[in-house]
Amino acid sequence: MKFSRIFLNRLQNPPKNRDSVVVIDVLRSFTTAAVALDRGAAAIHAVEAVAAAAALAARLDGALSIGAVGGGDPVAGFDFGNSPASLLAADLAGRPVVLSTAAGVRGLQRFGDARRLYAASLVCARATAAAILADGADEVCFVITGEWVDRDGDEDIACADYIEALLCGRTPDPADYARRVRESDFGRRFGQPGWPNLPGADLELCADADRFDFAMPVRRRDGLLVIG
């Protein structure tokens, strides 16, 4: 199995015809998506533009909207911000979710033509590796979405390192990767007074390696990208 990595914020022209692409957003898009699926969401529609996401949520029966702009602030008028901890007690059973975020969802849109596409975070890393192995992938490309001008993105790099180690048959200690999530540039902002929309509870949840036993494949359905 061959591996490669792409940093979304440096990407000019997405390469075509990728075999298996794993778009990683640990803090917080795809941790939020995993919690939503665990809470019973029927499917998660990944829509990049906020206006398009709001319009889709209005059309889908019983839909909930989840979203944040760059930096983590919630989208005005949406049902939830991009906060996985806020969903832990939510009743999402059977309801469609529309997710719009500045990094993770944008990454999925850039690689929507991949043979196999996965949304991934640390909470479902081992399950993602198992799904890739079961699918018989020859090449795996990890897309790092968390690197920005003021962020090192190590929370996503750590997740890629962990999944790659598992795919190579090694037995990595998940605690090492959880620590890197907490100590990343972005991770250190959570729970701090200057970042009211980055609660510490989100960080602890995002660093809970292998909390869920399911992967999050992404498929195109009626022209939309759907997680789960």
PDB file of C-alpha atoms in Angstrom:
ATOM      1  CA  MET A   1       0.000   0.000   0.000  1.00  0.00           C
ATOM      2  CA  LYS A   2       1.315   3.433  -0.977  1.00  0.00           C
ATOM      3  CA  PHE A   3       0.724   6.577   1.049  1.00  0.00           C
ATOM      4  CA  SER A   4       0.726  10.285   0.241  1.00  0.00           C
ATOM      5  CA  ARG A   5      -0.328  13.486   1.988  1.00  0.00           C
ATOM      6  CA  ILE A   6      -1.844  16.724   0.809  1.00  0.00           C
ATOM      7  CA  PHE A   7      -2.272  19.900   2.848  1.00  0.00           C
ATOM      8  CA  LEU A   8      -5.569  21.461   1.874  1.00  0.00           C
ATOM      9  CA  ASN A   9      -4.499  25.032   2.564  1.00  0.00           C
ATOM     10  CA  ARG A  10      -1.576  24.677   0.119  1.00  0.00           C
ATOM     11  CA  LEU A  11      -3.596  22.961  -2.608  1.00  0.00           C
ATOM     12  CA  GLN A  12      -3.943  24.657  -5.985  1.00  0.00           C
ATOM     13  CA  ASN A  13      -5.371  22.007  -8.302  1.00  0.00           C
ATOM     14  CA  PRO A  14      -6.710  18.777  -6.761  1.00  0.00           C
ATOM     15  CA  PRO A  15      -5.211  15.686  -8.399  1.00  0.00           C
ATOM     16  CA  LYS A  16      -7.680  13.511 -10.292  1.00  0.00           C
ATOM     17  CA  ASN A  17      -8.609   9.857 -10.003  1.00  0.00           C
ATOM     18  CA  ARG A  18      -7.282   9.191  -6.522  1.00  0.00           C
ATOM     19  CA  ASP A  19      -7.777   5.652  -5.237  1.00  0.00           C
ATOM     20  CA  SER A  20      -8.694   6.151  -1.579  1.00  0.00           C
ATOM     21  CA  VAL A  21      -8.729   9.617  -0.006  1.00  0.00           C
ATOM     22  CA  VAL A  22      -9.031  10.227   3.734  1.00  0.00           C
ATOM     23  CA  VAL A  23      -9.964  13.817   4.541  1.00  0.00           C
ATOM     24  CA  ILE A  24      -9.074  14.507   8.176  1.00  0.00           C
ATOM     25  CA  ASP A  25     -10.563  17.183  10.408  1.00  0.00           C
ATOM     26  CA  VAL A  26     -10.055  16.273  14.062  1.00  0.00           C
ATOM     27  CA  LEU A  27     -10.846  19.742  15.480  1.00  0.00           C
ATOM     28  CA  ARG A  28     -13.706  19.554  14.902  1.00  0.00           C
ATOM     29  CA  SER A  29     -15.775  18.817  11.769  1.00  0.00           C
ATOM     30  CA  PHE A  30     -15.425  15.065  11.566  1.00  0.00           C
ATOM     31  CA  THR A  31     -15.568  14.546  15.297  1.00  0.00           C
ATOM     32  CA  THR A  32     -18.861  16.427  15.176  1.00  0.00           C
ATOM     33  CA  ALA A  33     -19.997  14.253  12.256  1.00  0.00           C
ATOM     34  CA  ALA A  34     -19.101  11.076  14.142  1.00  0.00           C
ATOM     35  CA  VAL A  35     -21.051  12.171  17.218  1.00  0.00           C
ATOM     36  CA  ALA A  36     -24.045  13.060  15.028  1.00  0.00           C
ATOM     37  CA  LEU A  37     -24.032   9.601  13.458  1.00  0.00           C
ATOM     38  CA  ASP A  38     -23.660   7.977  16.867  1.00  0.00           C
ATOM     39  CA  ARG A  39     -26.676   9.972  18.050  1.00  0.00           C
ATOM     40  CA  GLY A  40     -28.716   8.446  15.234  1.00  0.00           C
ATOM     41  CA  ALA A  41     -28.504  10.955  12.377  1.00  0.00           C
ATOM     42  CA  ALA A  42     -29.817   9.352   9.191  1.00  0.00           C
ATOM     43  CA  ALA A  43     -27.102  10.932   7.050  1.00  0.00           C
ATOM     44  CA  ILE A  44     -24.870  13.989   7.006  1.00  0.00           C
ATOM     45  CA  HIS A  45     -24.967  16.186   3.929  1.00  0.00           C
ATOM     46  CA  ALA A  46     -21.628  17.996   3.533  1.00  0.00           C
ATOM     47  CA  VAL A  47     -22.239  21.388   1.912  1.00  0.00           C
ATOM     48  CA  GLU A  48     -19.450  23.949   1.664  1.00  0.00           C
ATOM     49  CA  ALA A  49     -21.343  27.202   1.121  1.00  0.00           C
ATOM     50  CA  VAL A  50     -23.336  28.432   4.115  1.00  0.00           C
ATOM     51  CA  ALA A  51     -26.232  29.738   2.015  1.00  0.00           C
ATOM     52  CA  ALA A  52     -26.500  26.473   0.089  1.00  0.00           C
ATOM     53  CA  ALA A  53     -26.391  24.513   3.348  1.00  0.00           C
ATOM     54  CA  ALA A  54     -29.184  26.608   4.840  1.00  0.00           C
ATOM     55  CA  ALA A  55     -31.290  26.166   1.719  1.00  0.00           C
ATOM     56  CA  LEU A  56     -30.805  22.402   1.740  1.00  0.00           C
ATOM     57  CA  ALA A  57     -31.691  22.154   5.432  1.00  0.00           C
ATOM     58  CA  ALA A  58     -34.897  24.042   4.721  1.00  0.00           C
ATOM     59  CA  ARG A  59     -35.825  21.549   1.980  1.00  0.00           C
ATOM     60  CA  LEU A  60     -35.084  18.327   3.867  1.00  0.00           C
ATOM     61  CA  ASP A  61     -37.836  17.095   6.148  1.00  0.00           C
ATOM     62  CA  GLY A  62     -36.759  17.299   9.781  1.00  0.00           C
ATOM     63  CA  ALA A  63     -33.213  18.386   8.960  1.00  0.00           C
ATOM     64  CA  LEU A  64     -30.833  19.980  11.437  1.00  0.00           C
ATOM     65  CA  SER A  65     -28.098  22.402  10.410  1.00  0.00           C
ATOM     66  CA  ILE A  66     -24.603  22.341  11.925  1.00  0.00           C
ATOM     67  CA  GLY A  67     -21.902  24.761  10.939  1.00  0.00           C
ATOM     68  CA  ALA A  68     -19.040  27.093  11.714  1.00  0.00           C
ATOM     69  CA  VAL A  69     -16.973  29.651   9.895  1.00  0.00           C
ATOM     70  CA  GLY A  70     -13.175  29.865   9.896  1.00  0.00           C
ATOM     71  CA  GLY A  71     -11.866  30.041  13.455  1.00  0.00           C
ATOM     72  CA  GLY A  72     -14.738  28.055  14.923  1.00  0.00           C
ATOM     73  CA  ASP A  73     -17.518  30.589  15.423  1.00  0.00           C
ATOM     74  CA  PRO A  74     -20.989  29.108  14.831  1.00  0.00           C
ATOM     75  CA  VAL A  75     -23.018  30.044  11.774  1.00  0.00           C
ATOM     76  CA  ALA A  76     -25.827  32.423  12.692  1.00  0.00           C
ATOM     77  CA  GLY A  77     -29.223  30.806  12.337  1.00  0.00           C
ATOM     78  CA  PHE A  78     -27.968  27.208  12.331  1.00  0.00           C
ATOM     79  CA  ASP A  79     -29.284  24.745  14.897  1.00  0.00           C
ATOM     80  CA  PHE A  80     -25.809  23.895  16.237  1.00  0.00           C
ATOM     81  CA  GLY A  81     -22.300  25.195  15.938  1.00  0.00           C
ATOM     82  CA  ASN A  82     -19.457  22.840  15.041  1.00  0.00           C
ATOM     83  CA  SER A  83     -19.251  21.543  18.604  1.00  0.00           C
ATOM     84  CA  PRO A  84     -19.292  17.762  19.102  1.00  0.00           C
ATOM     85  CA  ALA A  85     -19.849  18.066  22.868  1.00  0.00           C
ATOM     86  CA  SER A  86     -23.054  20.032  22.265  1.00  0.00           C
ATOM     87  CA  LEU A  87     -24.478  17.045  20.378  1.00  0.00           C
ATOM     88  CA  LEU A  88     -23.866  14.418  23.045  1.00  0.00           C
ATOM     89  CA  ALA A  89     -27.384  14.749  24.443  1.00  0.00           C
ATOM     90  CA  ALA A  90     -29.110  15.698  21.174  1.00  0.00           C
ATOM     91  CA  ASP A  91     -31.841  13.467  19.778  1.00  0.00           C
ATOM     92  CA  LEU A  92     -30.877  13.076  16.130  1.00  0.00           C
ATOM     93  CA  ALA A  93     -32.524   9.701  15.560  1.00  0.00           C
ATOM     94  CA  GLY A  94     -33.571   9.374  11.938  1.00  0.00           C
ATOM     95  CA  ARG A  95     -32.982  13.033  11.137  1.00  0.00           C
ATOM     96  CA  PRO A  96     -30.839  14.295   8.272  1.00  0.00           C
ATOM     97  CA  VAL A  97     -28.044  16.717   9.144  1.00  0.00           C
ATOM     98  CA  VAL A  98     -26.552  19.404   6.931  1.00  0.00           C
ATOM     99  CA  LEU A  99     -22.934  20.189   7.839  1.00  0.00           C
ATOM    100  CA  SER A 100     -21.055  23.246   6.611  1.00  0.00           C
ATOM    101  CA  THR A 101     -17.515  23.993   7.834  1.00  0.00           C
ATOM    102  CA  ALA A 102     -14.522  25.930   6.603  1.00  0.00           C
ATOM    103  CA  ALA A 103     -12.011  23.073   6.515  1.00  0.00           C
ATOM    104  CA  GLY A 104     -13.337  19.523   6.633  1.00  0.00           C
ATOM    105  CA  VAL A 105     -16.298  19.964   4.320  1.00  0.00           C
ATOM    106  CA  ARG A 106     -14.193  21.999   1.915  1.00  0.00           C
ATOM    107  CA  GLY A 107     -11.714  19.124   1.812  1.00  0.00           C
ATOM    108  CA  LEU A 108     -14.415  16.614   0.931  1.00  0.00           C
ATOM    109  CA  GLN A 109     -15.653  18.814  -1.881  1.00  0.00           C
ATOM    110  CA  ARG A 110     -12.168  19.027  -3.383  1.00  0.00           C
ATOM    111  CA  PHE A 111     -11.857  15.237  -3.568  1.00  0.00           C
ATOM    112  CA  GLY A 112     -15.384  14.217  -4.391  1.00  0.00           C
ATOM    113  CA  ASP A 113     -14.226  12.254  -7.449  1.00  0.00           C
ATOM    114  CA  ALA A 114     -12.006   9.822  -5.508  1.00  0.00           C
ATOM    115  CA  ARG A 115     -12.712   6.106  -5.926  1.00  0.00           C
ATOM    116  CA  ARG A 116     -13.236   5.865  -2.178  1.00  0.00           C
ATOM    117  CA  LEU A 117     -13.599   8.898   0.077  1.00  0.00           C
ATOM    118  CA  TYR A 118     -13.613   8.942   3.865  1.00  0.00           C
ATOM    119  CA  ALA A 119     -14.185  11.637   6.468  1.00  0.00           C
ATOM    120  CA  ALA A 120     -11.939  10.871   9.427  1.00  0.00           C
ATOM    121  CA  SER A 121     -10.952  12.010  12.892  1.00  0.00           C
ATOM    122  CA  LEU A 122      -9.247  10.431  15.864  1.00  0.00           C
ATOM    123  CA  VAL A 123     -12.509   9.177  17.378  1.00  0.00           C
ATOM    124  CA  CYS A 124     -12.973   6.758  14.476  1.00  0.00           C
ATOM    125  CA  ALA A 125      -9.368   6.297  13.325  1.00  0.00           C
ATOM    126  CA  ARG A 126      -9.048   2.549  13.922  1.00  0.00           C
ATOM    127  CA  ALA A 127     -12.401   1.892  12.264  1.00  0.00           C
ATOM    128  CA  THR A 128     -11.295   3.987   9.285  1.00  0.00           C
ATOM    129  CA  ALA A 129      -8.132   1.913   8.911  1.00  0.00           C
ATOM    130  CA  ALA A 130     -10.197  -1.282   9.063  1.00  0.00           C
ATOM    131  CA  ALA A 131     -12.547  -0.002   6.355  1.00  0.00           C
ATOM    132  CA  ILE A 132      -9.639   0.910   4.075  1.00  0.00           C
ATOM    133  CA  LEU A 133      -8.106  -2.532   4.526  1.00  0.00           C
ATOM    134  CA  ALA A 134     -11.430  -4.233   3.866  1.00  0.00           C
ATOM    135  CA  ASP A 135     -11.834  -2.191   0.701  1.00  0.00           C
ATOM    136  CA  GLY A 136      -8.485  -3.391  -0.645  1.00  0.00           C
ATOM    137  CA  ALA A 137      -7.004   0.034  -1.286  1.00  0.00           C
ATOM    138  CA  ASP A 138      -3.734   0.221  -3.222  1.00  0.00           C
ATOM    139  CA  GLU A 139      -3.017   3.889  -2.525  1.00  0.00           C
ATOM    140  CA  VAL A 140      -4.172   6.073   0.334  1.00  0.00           C
ATOM    141  CA  CYS A 141      -3.970   9.861   0.282  1.00  0.00           C
ATOM    142  CA  PHE A 142      -4.415  11.720   3.561  1.00  0.00           C
ATOM    143  CA  VAL A 143      -5.743  15.279   3.271  1.00  0.00           C
ATOM    144  CA  ILE A 144      -4.704  17.493   6.191  1.00  0.00           C
ATOM    145  CA  THR A 145      -7.259  20.272   6.642  1.00  0.00           C
ATOM    146  CA  GLY A 146      -6.179  21.828   9.950  1.00  0.00           C
ATOM    147  CA  GLU A 147      -2.994  23.557   8.825  1.00  0.00           C
ATOM    148  CA  TRP A 148      -3.532  27.314   8.445  1.00  0.00           C
ATOM    149  CA  VAL A 149      -1.299  30.376   8.617  1.00  0.00           C
ATOM    150  CA  ASP A 150      -1.525  30.395  12.423  1.00  0.00           C
ATOM    151  CA  ARG A 151      -2.016  26.653  13.035  1.00  0.00           C
ATOM    152  CA  ASP A 152       0.370  23.735  12.568  1.00  0.00           C
ATOM    153  CA  GLY A 153      -2.406  21.208  11.908  1.00  0.00           C
ATOM    154  CA  ASP A 154      -0.634  18.586  14.009  1.00  0.00           C
ATOM    155  CA  GLU A 155      -3.974  17.304  15.307  1.00  0.00           C
ATOM    156  CA  ASP A 156      -4.740  16.089  11.771  1.00  0.00           C
ATOM    157  CA  ILE A 157      -1.184  14.978  11.039  1.00  0.00           C
ATOM    158  CA  ALA A 158      -1.300  12.887  14.222  1.00  0.00           C
ATOM    159  CA  CYS A 159      -4.505  11.223  13.064  1.00  0.00           C
ATOM    160  CA  ALA A 160      -2.941  10.460   9.664  1.00  0.00           C
ATOM    161  CA  ASP A 161       0.149   9.040  11.389  1.00  0.00           C
ATOM    162  CA  TYR A 162      -2.040   6.803  13.547  1.00  0.00           C
ATOM    163  CA  ILE A 163      -4.151   5.481  10.661  1.00  0.00           C
ATOM    164  CA  GLU A 164      -1.059   4.896   8.533  1.00  0.00           C
ATOM    165  CA  ALA A 165       0.623   2.965  11.347  1.00  0.00           C
ATOM    166  CA  LEU A 166      -2.450   0.766  11.692  1.00  0.00           C
ATOM    167  CA  LEU A 167      -2.563   0.170   7.937  1.00  0.00           C
ATOM    168  CA  CYS A 168       1.078  -0.909   8.068  1.00  0.00           C
ATOM    169  CA  GLY A 169       0.268  -3.537  10.703  1.00  0.00           C
ATOM    170  CA  ARG A 170       1.946  -1.787  13.598  1.00  0.00           C
ATOM    171  CA  THR A 171       0.487  -1.496  17.112  1.00  0.00           C
ATOM    172  CA  PRO A 172       0.705   2.215  17.913  1.00  0.00           C
ATOM    173  CA  ASP A 173      -0.317   3.601  21.294  1.00  0.00           C
ATOM    174  CA  PRO A 174      -3.363   5.837  20.707  1.00  0.00           C
ATOM    175  CA  ALA A 175      -2.478   7.912  23.768  1.00  0.00           C
ATOM    176  CA  ASP A 176       0.518   9.346  21.896  1.00  0.00           C
ATOM    177  CA  TYR A 177      -1.712  10.704  19.155  1.00  0.00           C
ATOM    178  CA  ALA A 178      -4.327  11.983  21.609  1.00  0.00           C
ATOM    179  CA  ARG A 179      -1.593  13.969  23.326  1.00  0.00           C
ATOM    180  CA  ARG A 180      -0.601  15.545  20.013  1.00  0.00           C
ATOM    181  CA  VAL A 181      -4.193  16.619  19.407  1.00  0.00           C
ATOM    182  CA  ARG A 182      -4.275  18.374  22.771  1.00  0.00           C
ATOM    183  CA  GLU A 183      -0.866  19.982  22.271  1.00  0.00           C
ATOM    184  CA  SER A 184      -1.391  21.162  18.694  1.00  0.00           C
ATOM    185  CA  ASP A 185      -1.571  24.900  18.027  1.00  0.00           C
ATOM    186  CA  PHE A 186      -5.344  24.769  17.656  1.00  0.00           C
ATOM    187  CA  GLY A 187      -5.803  22.303  20.508  1.00  0.00           C
ATOM    188  CA  ARG A 188      -4.171  24.672  22.976  1.00  0.00           C
ATOM    189  CA  ARG A 189      -6.839  27.304  22.276  1.00  0.00           C
ATOM    190  CA  PHE A 190      -9.685  25.175  23.593  1.00  0.00           C
ATOM    191  CA  GLY A 191     -10.953  26.105  27.022  1.00  0.00           C
ATOM    192  CA  GLN A 192      -9.104  29.428  27.008  1.00  0.00           C
ATOM    193  CA  PRO A 193     -10.889  32.704  27.870  1.00  0.00           C
ATOM    194  CA  GLY A 194     -10.161  34.310  24.510  1.00  0.00           C
ATOM    195  CA  TRP A 195     -11.907  31.533  22.595  1.00  0.00           C
ATOM    196  CA  PRO A 196     -15.489  31.278  23.881  1.00  0.00           C
ATOM    197  CA  ASN A 197     -16.610  29.041  21.007  1.00  0.00           C
ATOM    198  CA  LEU A 198     -13.839  26.501  21.631  1.00  0.00           C
ATOM    199  CA  PRO A 199     -14.960  24.698  24.812  1.00  0.00           C
ATOM    200  CA  GLY A 200     -12.593  22.387  26.616  1.00  0.00           C
ATOM    201  CA  ALA A 201     -15.196  19.614  26.461  1.00  0.00           C
ATOM    202  CA  ASP A 202     -14.823  19.587  22.680  1.00  0.00           C
ATOM    203  CA  LEU A 203     -11.072  19.063  22.916  1.00  0.00           C
ATOM    204  CA  GLU A 204     -11.405  16.130  25.288  1.00  0.00           C
ATOM    205  CA  LEU A 205     -13.949  14.499  23.026  1.00  0.00           C
ATOM    206  CA  CYS A 206     -11.868  15.100  19.899  1.00  0.00           C
ATOM    207  CA  ALA A 207      -8.851  13.494  21.599  1.00  0.00           C
ATOM    208  CA  ASP A 208     -10.795  10.364  22.638  1.00  0.00           C
ATOM    209  CA  ALA A 209      -9.103   7.955  20.221  1.00  0.00           C
ATOM    210  CA  ASP A 210     -11.260   5.158  18.795  1.00  0.00           C
ATOM    211  CA  ARG A 211     -14.347   6.203  20.732  1.00  0.00           C
ATOM    212  CA  PHE A 212     -16.511   4.930  17.862  1.00  0.00           C
ATOM    213  CA  ASP A 213     -16.335   1.638  16.005  1.00  0.00           C
ATOM    214  CA  PHE A 214     -17.539   2.905  12.621  1.00  0.00           C
ATOM    215  CA  ALA A 215     -15.860   4.582   9.687  1.00  0.00           C
ATOM    216  CA  MET A 216     -17.409   7.471   7.778  1.00  0.00           C
ATOM    217  CA  PRO A 217     -17.399   6.750   4.046  1.00  0.00           C
ATOM    218  CA  VAL A 218     -18.566   9.599   1.844  1.00  0.00           C
ATOM    219  CA  ARG A 219     -20.706   8.990  -1.229  1.00  0.00           C
ATOM    220  CA  ARG A 220     -22.280  11.189  -3.844  1.00  0.00           C
ATOM    221  CA  ARG A 221     -26.060  11.032  -3.747  1.00  0.00           C
ATOM    222  CA  ASP A 222     -28.302  13.163  -5.965  1.00  0.00           C
ATOM    223  CA  GLY A 223     -25.346  15.442  -6.640  1.00  0.00           C
ATOM    224  CA  LEU A 224     -24.517  15.928  -2.953  1.00  0.00           C
ATOM    225  CA  LEU A 225     -21.767  14.467  -0.793  1.00  0.00           C
ATOM    226  CA  VAL A 226     -23.231  12.422   2.041  1.00  0.00           C
ATOM    227  CA  ILE A 227     -21.337  11.089   5.078  1.00  0.00           C
ATOM    228  CA  GLY A 228     -22.576   7.807   6.484  1.00  0.00           C
TER     229      GLY A 228
END
